[in-house]
PDB file of C-alpha atoms and ligand atoms in Angstrom:
ATOM      1  CA  MET A  31       0.204   0.367  -0.342  1.00 41.00           C
ATOM      2  CA  THR A  32       2.697   2.318   0.887  1.00 41.00           C
ATOM      3  CA  HIS A  33       4.194   0.966  -2.221  1.00 45.00           C
ATOM      4  CA  LEU A  34       1.134   2.313  -4.054  1.00 41.00           C
ATOM      5  CA  LYS A  35       0.944   5.697  -2.862  1.00 43.00           C
ATOM      6  CA  HIS A  36       4.622   6.279  -3.454  1.00 43.00           C
ATOM      7  CA  SER A  37       3.516   5.549  -6.808  1.00 40.00           C
ATOM      8  CA  LEU A  38       1.325   7.249  -7.541  1.00 39.00           C
ATOM      9  CA  ARG A  39       3.166  10.406  -6.108  1.00 42.00           C
ATOM     10  CA  GLY A  40       6.191   9.029  -8.733  1.00 39.00           C
ATOM     11  CA  PHE A  41       3.493   9.465 -11.487  1.00 37.00           C
ATOM     12  CA  LEU A  42       1.667  12.210 -10.774  1.00 37.00           C
ATOM     13  CA  ILE A  43       4.763  14.591  -9.958  1.00 37.00           C
ATOM     14  CA  PRO A  44       6.079  14.431 -13.702  1.00 37.00           C
ATOM     15  CA  VAL A  45       1.828  14.958 -15.149  1.00 35.00           C
ATOM     16  CA  LEU A  46       0.856  17.773 -12.916  1.00 36.00           C
ATOM     17  CA  GLY A  47       4.905  18.915 -14.246  1.00 36.00           C
ATOM     18  CA  LEU A  48       3.519  18.734 -17.637  1.00 34.00           C
ATOM     19  CA  LEU A  49       0.528  20.279 -16.905  1.00 35.00           C
ATOM     20  CA  VAL A  50       1.766  23.352 -15.829  1.00 35.00           C
ATOM     21  CA  VAL A  51       4.634  24.046 -18.536  1.00 35.00           C
ATOM     22  CA  ALA A  52       1.889  23.033 -21.327  1.00 34.00           C
ATOM     23  CA  SER A  53      -0.319  25.899 -19.974  1.00 35.00           C
ATOM     24  CA  ALA A  54       2.849  28.425 -20.212  1.00 36.00           C
ATOM     25  CA  GLY A  55       2.874  27.149 -23.883  1.00 36.00           C
ATOM     26  CA  CYS A  56      -0.540  27.925 -24.531  1.00 38.00           C
ATOM     27  CA  GLY A  57      -0.515  31.433 -22.861  1.00 37.00           C
ATOM     28  CA  GLY A  58       3.363  32.644 -23.838  1.00 37.00           C
ATOM     29  CA  GLY A  59       2.608  31.772 -27.692  1.00 39.00           C
ATOM     30  CA  ALA A  60       5.742  29.413 -27.706  1.00 43.00           C
ATOM     31  CA  GLY A  61       3.784  26.257 -29.526  1.00 47.00           C
ATOM     32  CA  ASN A  62       4.311  25.507 -32.976  1.00 60.00           C
ATOM     33  CA  ASP A  63       1.477  27.554 -34.215  1.00 65.00           C
ATOM     34  CA  PRO A  64       1.519  31.331 -33.764  1.00 64.00           C
ATOM     35  CA  PRO A  65      -0.935  32.995 -31.521  1.00 65.00           C
ATOM     36  CA  GLN A  66      -3.634  34.462 -33.169  1.00 69.00           C
ATOM     37  CA  GLU A  67      -4.476  37.951 -32.273  1.00 66.00           C
ATOM     38  CA  PRO A  68      -8.007  39.275 -32.977  1.00 66.00           C
ATOM     39  CA  ALA A  69      -7.038  42.127 -36.663  1.00 71.00           C
ATOM     40  CA  ALA A  70      -7.823  45.396 -34.852  1.00 74.00           C
ATOM     41  CA  GLU A  71     -10.704  46.977 -36.739  1.00 82.00           C
ATOM     42  CA  ALA A  72      -9.731  49.706 -38.875  1.00 89.00           C
ATOM     43  CA  PRO A  73     -11.128  53.494 -37.425  1.00 92.00           C
ATOM     44  CA  PRO A  74     -13.849  54.458 -39.990  1.00 94.00           C
ATOM     45  CA  THR A  75     -13.474  57.417 -41.363  1.00 94.00           C
ATOM     46  CA  GLU A  76     -16.916  59.134 -40.986  1.00 95.00           C
ATOM     47  CA  PRO A  77     -18.406  60.215 -37.564  1.00 95.00           C
ATOM     48  CA  LEU A  78     -20.152  57.852 -35.817  1.00 96.00           C
ATOM     49  CA  GLY A  79     -23.264  60.293 -35.018  1.00 97.00           C
ATOM     50  CA  SER A  80     -24.191  63.905 -36.302  1.00 98.00           C
ATOM     51  CA  SER A  81     -25.143  65.684 -32.752  1.00 98.00           C
ATOM     52  CA  THR A  82     -22.037  68.441 -31.350  1.00 98.00           C
ATOM     53  CA  ILE A  83     -21.443  69.831 -28.261  1.00 98.00           C
ATOM     54  CA  ALA A  84     -20.315  73.279 -28.752  1.00 98.00           C
ATOM     55  CA  GLY A  85     -19.983  76.241 -25.987  1.00 98.00           C
ATOM     56  CA  ALA A  86     -17.978  78.849 -24.150  1.00 98.00           C
ATOM     57  CA  VAL A  87     -15.689  77.722 -20.295  1.00 98.00           C
ATOM     58  CA  ARG A  88     -16.053  80.830 -18.515  1.00 98.00           C
ATOM     59  CA  TYR A  89     -14.071  82.141 -15.250  1.00 97.00           C
ATOM     60  CA  ASP A  90     -16.463  83.419 -13.391  1.00 96.00           C
ATOM     61  CA  GLY A  91     -14.078  85.983 -10.671  1.00 94.00           C
ATOM     62  CA  ASP A  92     -11.264  88.966 -10.373  1.00 92.00           C
ATOM     63  CA  LEU A  93      -7.912  88.727 -12.767  1.00 88.00           C
ATOM     64  CA  PRO A  94      -5.074  87.499 -10.507  1.00 83.00           C
ATOM     65  CA  ARG A  95      -2.365  90.274 -11.004  1.00 87.00           C
ATOM     66  CA  LEU A  96       0.517  87.964 -13.099  1.00 89.00           C
ATOM     67  CA  GLN A  97       3.355  89.581 -13.903  1.00 93.00           C
ATOM     68  CA  PRO A  98       5.136  89.194 -16.640  1.00 95.00           C
ATOM     69  CA  LEU A  99       7.829  86.373 -17.809  1.00 95.00           C
ATOM     70  CA  ASN A 100      11.151  87.003 -16.764  1.00 94.00           C
ATOM     71  CA  MET A 101      13.652  85.437 -19.638  1.00 95.00           C
ATOM     72  CA  ASP A 102      16.599  86.845 -17.956  1.00 92.00           C
ATOM     73  CA  ALA A 103      17.861  83.372 -17.548  1.00 91.00           C
ATOM     74  CA  ASP A 104      18.462  82.921 -21.492  1.00 95.00           C
ATOM     75  CA  PRO A 105      19.570  86.411 -23.237  1.00 94.00           C
ATOM     76  CA  ALA A 106      18.473  85.238 -26.461  1.00 96.00           C
ATOM     77  CA  CYS A 107      14.957  83.978 -25.485  1.00 97.00           C
ATOM     78  CA  ALA A 108      14.688  87.430 -23.947  1.00 95.00           C
ATOM     79  CA  ALA A 109      15.720  88.857 -26.847  1.00 95.00           C
ATOM     80  CA  LYS A 110      12.644  87.102 -29.231  1.00 96.00           C
ATOM     81  CA  HIS A 111      10.403  89.860 -27.299  1.00 96.00           C
ATOM     82  CA  THR A 112       9.867  93.189 -27.430  1.00 95.00           C
ATOM     83  CA  GLU A 113       6.425  93.108 -25.607  1.00 95.00           C
ATOM     84  CA  PRO A 114       6.501  91.937 -22.210  1.00 94.00           C
ATOM     85  CA  VAL A 115       4.883  87.814 -22.165  1.00 94.00           C
ATOM     86  CA  PHE A 116       2.438  86.625 -19.455  1.00 93.00           C
ATOM     87  CA  PRO A 117       3.061  83.425 -18.132  1.00 93.00           C
ATOM     88  CA  GLU A 118      -0.459  81.093 -19.948  1.00 93.00           C
ATOM     89  CA  ILE A 119      -1.635  80.090 -16.401  1.00 91.00           C
ATOM     90  CA  LEU A 120      -4.905  82.135 -16.593  1.00 94.00           C
ATOM     91  CA  ASP A 121      -5.851  83.268 -20.010  1.00 95.00           C
ATOM     92  CA  VAL A 122      -9.255  85.439 -19.707  1.00 96.00           C
ATOM     93  CA  ASP A 123     -10.508  87.889 -22.388  1.00 95.00           C
ATOM     94  CA  GLU A 124     -13.002  90.576 -22.073  1.00 94.00           C
ATOM     95  CA  GLN A 125     -16.260  88.874 -21.740  1.00 96.00           C
ATOM     96  CA  ALA A 126     -14.401  86.570 -19.348  1.00 96.00           C
ATOM     97  CA  GLY A 127     -13.674  83.110 -21.679  1.00 98.00           C
ATOM     98  CA  LEU A 128     -11.299  80.959 -20.588  1.00 98.00           C
ATOM     99  CA  ALA A 129      -9.207  79.921 -23.048  1.00 98.00           C
ATOM    100  CA  ASN A 130      -7.117  76.452 -22.398  1.00 98.00           C
ATOM    101  CA  VAL A 131      -9.524  74.791 -20.876  1.00 98.00           C
ATOM    102  CA  LEU A 132      -9.425  70.482 -21.786  1.00 98.00           C
ATOM    103  CA  VAL A 133     -13.217  69.893 -22.416  1.00 98.00           C
ATOM    104  CA  TYR A 134     -14.082  66.217 -23.132  1.00 98.00           C
ATOM    105  CA  VAL A 135     -16.557  63.848 -22.983  1.00 98.00           C
ATOM    106  CA  ALA A 136     -15.638  61.551 -19.792  1.00 98.00           C
ATOM    107  CA  ASP A 137     -18.469  58.839 -20.315  1.00 95.00           C
ATOM    108  CA  ASN A 138     -21.565  56.603 -22.090  1.00 94.00           C
ATOM    109  CA  LEU A 139     -19.406  56.155 -25.703  1.00 95.00           C
ATOM    110  CA  PRO A 140     -20.295  53.955 -27.962  1.00 91.00           C
ATOM    111  CA  PRO A 141     -18.071  51.100 -28.599  1.00 91.00           C
ATOM    112  CA  GLY A 142     -15.742  51.877 -31.110  1.00 89.00           C
ATOM    113  CA  PRO A 143     -13.248  52.043 -32.916  1.00 95.00           C
ATOM    114  CA  TYR A 144     -13.372  55.958 -33.201  1.00 97.00           C
ATOM    115  CA  PRO A 145     -12.642  58.505 -36.291  1.00 97.00           C
ATOM    116  CA  LEU A 146      -8.993  59.673 -35.589  1.00 97.00           C
ATOM    117  CA  ALA A 147      -8.602  62.806 -33.768  1.00 97.00           C
ATOM    118  CA  GLU A 148      -6.222  65.339 -35.827  1.00 96.00           C
ATOM    119  CA  PRO A 149      -3.078  64.812 -33.722  1.00 97.00           C
ATOM    120  CA  PRO A 150      -1.910  68.075 -32.583  1.00 98.00           C
ATOM    121  CA  VAL A 151       2.443  69.776 -32.821  1.00 98.00           C
ATOM    122  CA  ILE A 152       3.535  71.335 -30.279  1.00 98.00           C
ATOM    123  CA  ASP A 153       5.780  74.278 -31.805  1.00 98.00           C
ATOM    124  CA  GLN A 154       8.634  75.710 -29.325  1.00 98.00           C
ATOM    125  CA  VAL A 155       9.267  78.781 -30.420  1.00 97.00           C
ATOM    126  CA  GLY A 156      10.239  82.387 -28.481  1.00 97.00           C
ATOM    127  CA  CYS A 157      11.481  80.156 -25.399  1.00 98.00           C
ATOM    128  CA  ARG A 158       7.033  78.851 -24.922  1.00 97.00           C
ATOM    129  CA  TYR A 159       5.044  76.262 -25.999  1.00 98.00           C
ATOM    130  CA  THR A 160       2.084  76.041 -28.718  1.00 98.00           C
ATOM    131  CA  PRO A 161      -0.341  75.145 -28.050  1.00 98.00           C
ATOM    132  CA  HIS A 162      -0.404  75.393 -24.461  1.00 98.00           C
ATOM    133  CA  VAL A 163      -3.074  72.515 -23.788  1.00 98.00           C
ATOM    134  CA  ALA A 164      -3.655  69.805 -26.148  1.00 98.00           C
ATOM    135  CA  GLY A 165      -5.308  66.349 -26.784  1.00 98.00           C
ATOM    136  CA  ILE A 166      -3.965  62.939 -28.553  1.00 98.00           C
ATOM    137  CA  MET A 167      -5.299  59.730 -29.030  1.00 98.00           C
ATOM    138  CA  VAL A 168      -3.547  56.385 -28.039  1.00 98.00           C
ATOM    139  CA  GLY A 169      -0.851  55.241 -30.546  1.00 97.00           C
ATOM    140  CA  GLN A 170      -1.405  58.681 -32.066  1.00 98.00           C
ATOM    141  CA  GLU A 171       2.040  60.649 -33.256  1.00 98.00           C
ATOM    142  CA  LEU A 172       2.715  64.015 -31.011  1.00 98.00           C
ATOM    143  CA  LEU A 173       5.089  65.650 -33.457  1.00 98.00           C
ATOM    144  CA  VAL A 174       7.412  68.375 -31.609  1.00 98.00           C
ATOM    145  CA  LEU A 175       8.547  71.232 -33.371  1.00 98.00           C
ATOM    146  CA  ASN A 176      11.585  73.502 -32.337  1.00 98.00           C
ATOM    147  CA  SER A 177      11.034  76.441 -34.821  1.00 98.00           C
ATOM    148  CA  ASP A 178      13.771  78.459 -32.260  1.00 97.00           C
ATOM    149  CA  GLU A 179      17.717  78.180 -32.639  1.00 95.00           C
ATOM    150  CA  LEU A 180      17.894  76.883 -28.920  1.00 95.00           C
ATOM    151  CA  LEU A 181      18.037  74.533 -26.911  1.00 97.00           C
ATOM    152  CA  HIS A 182      15.312  72.957 -25.506  1.00 98.00           C
ATOM    153  CA  ASN A 183      14.298  69.873 -23.955  1.00 97.00           C
ATOM    154  CA  VAL A 184      10.739  67.814 -24.002  1.00 98.00           C
ATOM    155  CA  HIS A 185      10.156  66.661 -20.659  1.00 98.00           C
ATOM    156  CA  SER A 186       6.872  65.320 -19.415  1.00 98.00           C
ATOM    157  CA  LEU A 187       6.193  64.601 -16.641  1.00 98.00           C
ATOM    158  CA  SER A 188       3.313  61.676 -17.711  1.00 98.00           C
ATOM    159  CA  GLU A 189       2.685  58.743 -14.837  1.00 98.00           C
ATOM    160  CA  ILE A 190       0.498  56.825 -16.852  1.00 98.00           C
ATOM    161  CA  ASN A 191       2.619  56.326 -20.209  1.00 98.00           C
ATOM    162  CA  ALA A 192       6.267  56.076 -20.249  1.00 98.00           C
ATOM    163  CA  PRO A 193       7.613  59.833 -19.191  1.00 98.00           C
ATOM    164  CA  PHE A 194      10.058  60.586 -21.940  1.00 98.00           C
ATOM    165  CA  ASN A 195      13.373  64.075 -22.123  1.00 98.00           C
ATOM    166  CA  ARG A 196      14.894  64.668 -25.135  1.00 98.00           C
ATOM    167  CA  ALA A 197      17.036  67.189 -25.910  1.00 98.00           C
ATOM    168  CA  MET A 198      16.723  69.324 -28.918  1.00 98.00           C
ATOM    169  CA  PRO A 199      19.564  71.568 -29.591  1.00 97.00           C
ATOM    170  CA  GLY A 200      18.768  74.080 -32.024  1.00 95.00           C
ATOM    171  CA  ALA A 201      19.399  71.884 -34.991  1.00 96.00           C
ATOM    172  CA  ILE A 202      17.063  70.166 -34.073  1.00 96.00           C
ATOM    173  CA  LYS A 203      14.175  70.964 -36.047  1.00 97.00           C
ATOM    174  CA  ARG A 204      11.186  67.672 -35.283  1.00 98.00           C
ATOM    175  CA  ALA A 205      10.659  65.449 -32.325  1.00 98.00           C
ATOM    176  CA  THR A 206       7.522  62.352 -33.130  1.00 98.00           C
ATOM    177  CA  PHE A 207       6.411  60.837 -29.509  1.00 98.00           C
ATOM    178  CA  SER A 208       3.120  58.138 -29.220  1.00 97.00           C
ATOM    179  CA  PHE A 209       1.659  57.215 -26.615  1.00 98.00           C
ATOM    180  CA  THR A 210       0.606  53.338 -25.442  1.00 98.00           C
ATOM    181  CA  ASP A 211      -2.185  54.478 -22.991  1.00 98.00           C
ATOM    182  CA  GLU A 212      -5.306  56.492 -22.085  1.00 98.00           C
ATOM    183  CA  GLU A 213      -4.013  59.144 -19.255  1.00 98.00           C
ATOM    184  CA  PRO A 214      -5.289  62.822 -17.862  1.00 98.00           C
ATOM    185  CA  ALA A 215      -3.623  65.438 -18.387  1.00 98.00           C
ATOM    186  CA  PHE A 216       0.275  65.847 -17.361  1.00 98.00           C
ATOM    187  CA  ARG A 217       2.284  68.432 -17.654  1.00 98.00           C
ATOM    188  CA  ILE A 218       5.534  68.599 -20.718  1.00 98.00           C
ATOM    189  CA  LYS A 219       8.334  71.540 -19.897  1.00 98.00           C
ATOM    190  CA  CYS A 220      11.246  72.716 -20.925  1.00 98.00           C
ATOM    191  CA  ASP A 221      14.126  72.156 -17.733  1.00 97.00           C
ATOM    192  CA  VAL A 222      16.751  74.548 -20.299  1.00 97.00           C
ATOM    193  CA  HIS A 223      13.978  77.413 -19.407  1.00 98.00           C
ATOM    194  CA  PRO A 224      11.704  76.720 -16.356  1.00 95.00           C
ATOM    195  CA  TRP A 225       8.295  79.338 -18.087  1.00 96.00           C
ATOM    196  CA  MET A 226       7.951  76.587 -20.499  1.00 97.00           C
ATOM    197  CA  SER A 227       5.049  74.671 -19.689  1.00 97.00           C
ATOM    198  CA  THR A 228       2.547  72.525 -21.703  1.00 98.00           C
ATOM    199  CA  TYR A 229      -0.447  70.118 -21.364  1.00 98.00           C
ATOM    200  CA  LEU A 230      -1.078  66.927 -22.976  1.00 98.00           C
ATOM    201  CA  ALA A 231      -3.847  64.548 -22.352  1.00 98.00           C
ATOM    202  CA  VAL A 232      -4.278  60.846 -23.667  1.00 98.00           C
ATOM    203  CA  PHE A 233      -7.772  59.725 -24.792  1.00 98.00           C
ATOM    204  CA  ASP A 234      -9.028  56.601 -26.351  1.00 97.00           C
ATOM    205  CA  HIS A 235     -11.135  58.449 -28.448  1.00 98.00           C
ATOM    206  CA  PRO A 236     -11.466  61.523 -30.543  1.00 98.00           C
ATOM    207  CA  TYR A 237     -14.007  63.364 -27.999  1.00 98.00           C
ATOM    208  CA  PHE A 238     -12.470  66.023 -26.973  1.00 98.00           C
ATOM    209  CA  ALA A 239     -12.114  69.926 -27.132  1.00 98.00           C
ATOM    210  CA  VAL A 240      -9.001  72.903 -26.171  1.00 98.00           C
ATOM    211  CA  THR A 241     -10.829  75.986 -26.009  1.00 98.00           C
ATOM    212  CA  GLY A 242      -9.787  78.897 -27.632  1.00 98.00           C
ATOM    213  CA  PRO A 243      -8.822  82.649 -27.287  1.00 97.00           C
ATOM    214  CA  ASP A 244     -12.485  83.241 -26.383  1.00 98.00           C
ATOM    215  CA  GLY A 245     -13.108  79.847 -24.217  1.00 98.00           C
ATOM    216  CA  SER A 246     -15.203  78.486 -26.936  1.00 98.00           C
ATOM    217  CA  PHE A 247     -14.946  75.282 -28.058  1.00 98.00           C
ATOM    218  CA  GLU A 248     -16.822  72.458 -30.419  1.00 98.00           C
ATOM    219  CA  ILE A 249     -16.555  68.526 -30.187  1.00 98.00           C
ATOM    220  CA  PRO A 250     -18.822  67.239 -33.090  1.00 98.00           C
ATOM    221  CA  GLY A 251     -19.230  63.945 -34.712  1.00 98.00           C
ATOM    222  CA  LEU A 252     -21.338  62.064 -31.586  1.00 98.00           C
ATOM    223  CA  PRO A 253     -24.269  59.573 -31.790  1.00 97.00           C
ATOM    224  CA  ALA A 254     -27.300  61.086 -29.613  1.00 98.00           C
ATOM    225  CA  GLY A 255     -27.099  60.420 -26.405  1.00 97.00           C
ATOM    226  CA  THR A 256     -26.475  61.157 -22.577  1.00 98.00           C
ATOM    227  CA  TYR A 257     -23.141  62.032 -22.096  1.00 98.00           C
ATOM    228  CA  THR A 258     -21.273  63.941 -19.217  1.00 98.00           C
ATOM    229  CA  ILE A 259     -18.153  65.890 -19.475  1.00 98.00           C
ATOM    230  CA  GLU A 260     -16.132  67.430 -18.297  1.00 98.00           C
ATOM    231  CA  ALA A 261     -13.548  70.526 -18.316  1.00 98.00           C
ATOM    232  CA  TRP A 262      -9.755  70.591 -16.999  1.00 98.00           C
ATOM    233  CA  HIS A 263      -8.173  73.240 -16.270  1.00 98.00           C
ATOM    234  CA  GLU A 264      -4.230  73.177 -15.514  1.00 97.00           C
ATOM    235  CA  ARG A 265      -5.123  75.695 -11.824  1.00 95.00           C
ATOM    236  CA  LEU A 266      -9.324  76.056 -11.789  1.00 96.00           C
ATOM    237  CA  GLY A 267      -8.815  72.019 -11.779  1.00 97.00           C
ATOM    238  CA  THR A 268     -12.100  69.825 -13.184  1.00 98.00           C
ATOM    239  CA  MET A 269     -15.883  70.496 -13.485  1.00 97.00           C
ATOM    240  CA  ARG A 270     -17.832  68.231 -14.752  1.00 97.00           C
ATOM    241  CA  SER A 271     -21.447  68.447 -16.881  1.00 97.00           C
ATOM    242  CA  GLY A 272     -24.314  66.249 -18.214  1.00 97.00           C
ATOM    243  CA  VAL A 273     -25.258  66.574 -21.531  1.00 98.00           C
ATOM    244  CA  THR A 274     -28.411  65.548 -24.267  1.00 98.00           C
ATOM    245  CA  LEU A 275     -27.963  65.223 -27.657  1.00 98.00           C
ATOM    246  CA  LEU A 276     -30.486  64.902 -30.787  1.00 98.00           C
ATOM    247  CA  ASP A 277     -29.595  63.515 -33.106  1.00 97.00           C
ATOM    248  CA  GLY A 278     -28.186  65.853 -36.508  1.00 98.00           C
ATOM    249  CA  LEU A 279     -28.436  69.064 -33.490  1.00 98.00           C
ATOM    250  CA  THR A 280     -26.416  71.341 -31.786  1.00 98.00           C
ATOM    251  CA  ALA A 281     -26.240  71.552 -27.856  1.00 98.00           C
ATOM    252  CA  MET A 282     -24.881  74.902 -26.057  1.00 98.00           C
ATOM    253  CA  VAL A 283     -22.780  74.014 -22.678  1.00 97.00           C
ATOM    254  CA  ASP A 284     -22.355  76.802 -21.247  1.00 97.00           C
ATOM    255  CA  LEU A 285     -19.937  76.072 -18.271  1.00 98.00           C
ATOM    256  CA  ALA A 286     -17.841  78.566 -15.756  1.00 98.00           C
ATOM    257  CA  PHE A 287     -15.473  77.958 -13.078  1.00 98.00           C
ATOM    258  CA  ALA A 288     -15.072  79.600  -9.735  1.00 95.00           C
ATOM    259  CA  GLN A 289     -11.904  81.679  -8.620  1.00 91.00           C
ATOM    260  CA  PRO A 290      -9.853  79.706  -6.331  1.00 84.00           C
ATOM    261  CA  GLU A 291     -10.042  82.006  -2.792  1.00 78.00           C
ATOM    262  CA  SER A 292      -5.597  80.609  -3.729  1.00 66.00           C
ATOM    263  CA  ALA A 293      -6.455  82.040  -6.709  1.00 52.00           C
ATOM    264  CA  GLU A 294      -7.115  85.505  -4.938  1.00 51.00           C
ATOM    265  CA  GLY A 295      -4.087  88.290  -5.380  1.00 45.00           C
ATOM    266  CA  GLN A 296      -2.269  86.376  -7.245  1.00 45.00           C
TER     267      GLN A 296
HETATM  268 CU1  LIG B 150      13.207  75.509 -23.433  1.00 58.22          CU
END
């Protein structure tokens, strides 16, 4: 009886070992057959729907007294400007329109694939990044230009996507980057010129926009439905709003950020 038990144990261990090897081979695709990857569905070239979210973002509050940027740390940058240059942290026009707000659909989208967004191009010009806020889709290529004849470096502070830090001497005019995962807006900065900042968010869909100088935005091509949109601003945070879209129509959404206590007297 004891002998039989030993025999069984001796038989079972190699069998279990084989099972583990077989299952690892299957999962890792290390067998003779090539792994069957599902073919990626091509993104549609037509919009998924005929409805649009449009509107404007406003800032309700006192305007902070912003000091002009001091570019004396690099006289070559200072020499590029004849007028004072102000930081982009709160860019408000005479009608209280707030620029550089990222507005995006935050839930309830139909399943993809989605049409592709126009990928952004970020330029370094006059020792500033233009635009100051942008969105991109997962897998799209971000093109960063250097219109200055100066050394900049493009240093992403992304936490979900792999961060990058690429030196761009004046002779290097173009660099490209791509992103593997969705990520809320993160800062990209230049370590040579500490006042240089741009913000990038990565989406798995194209339903985002950045407000223009008058605070307006437009997100077209959506199917009818009820959505939540979010508006993100680098200093004022994130606000949410619901919106219901009817086929072929534009729903107007006006959003207003209140003055944060920390902004008083800035
Ligand atoms: Cu720089």
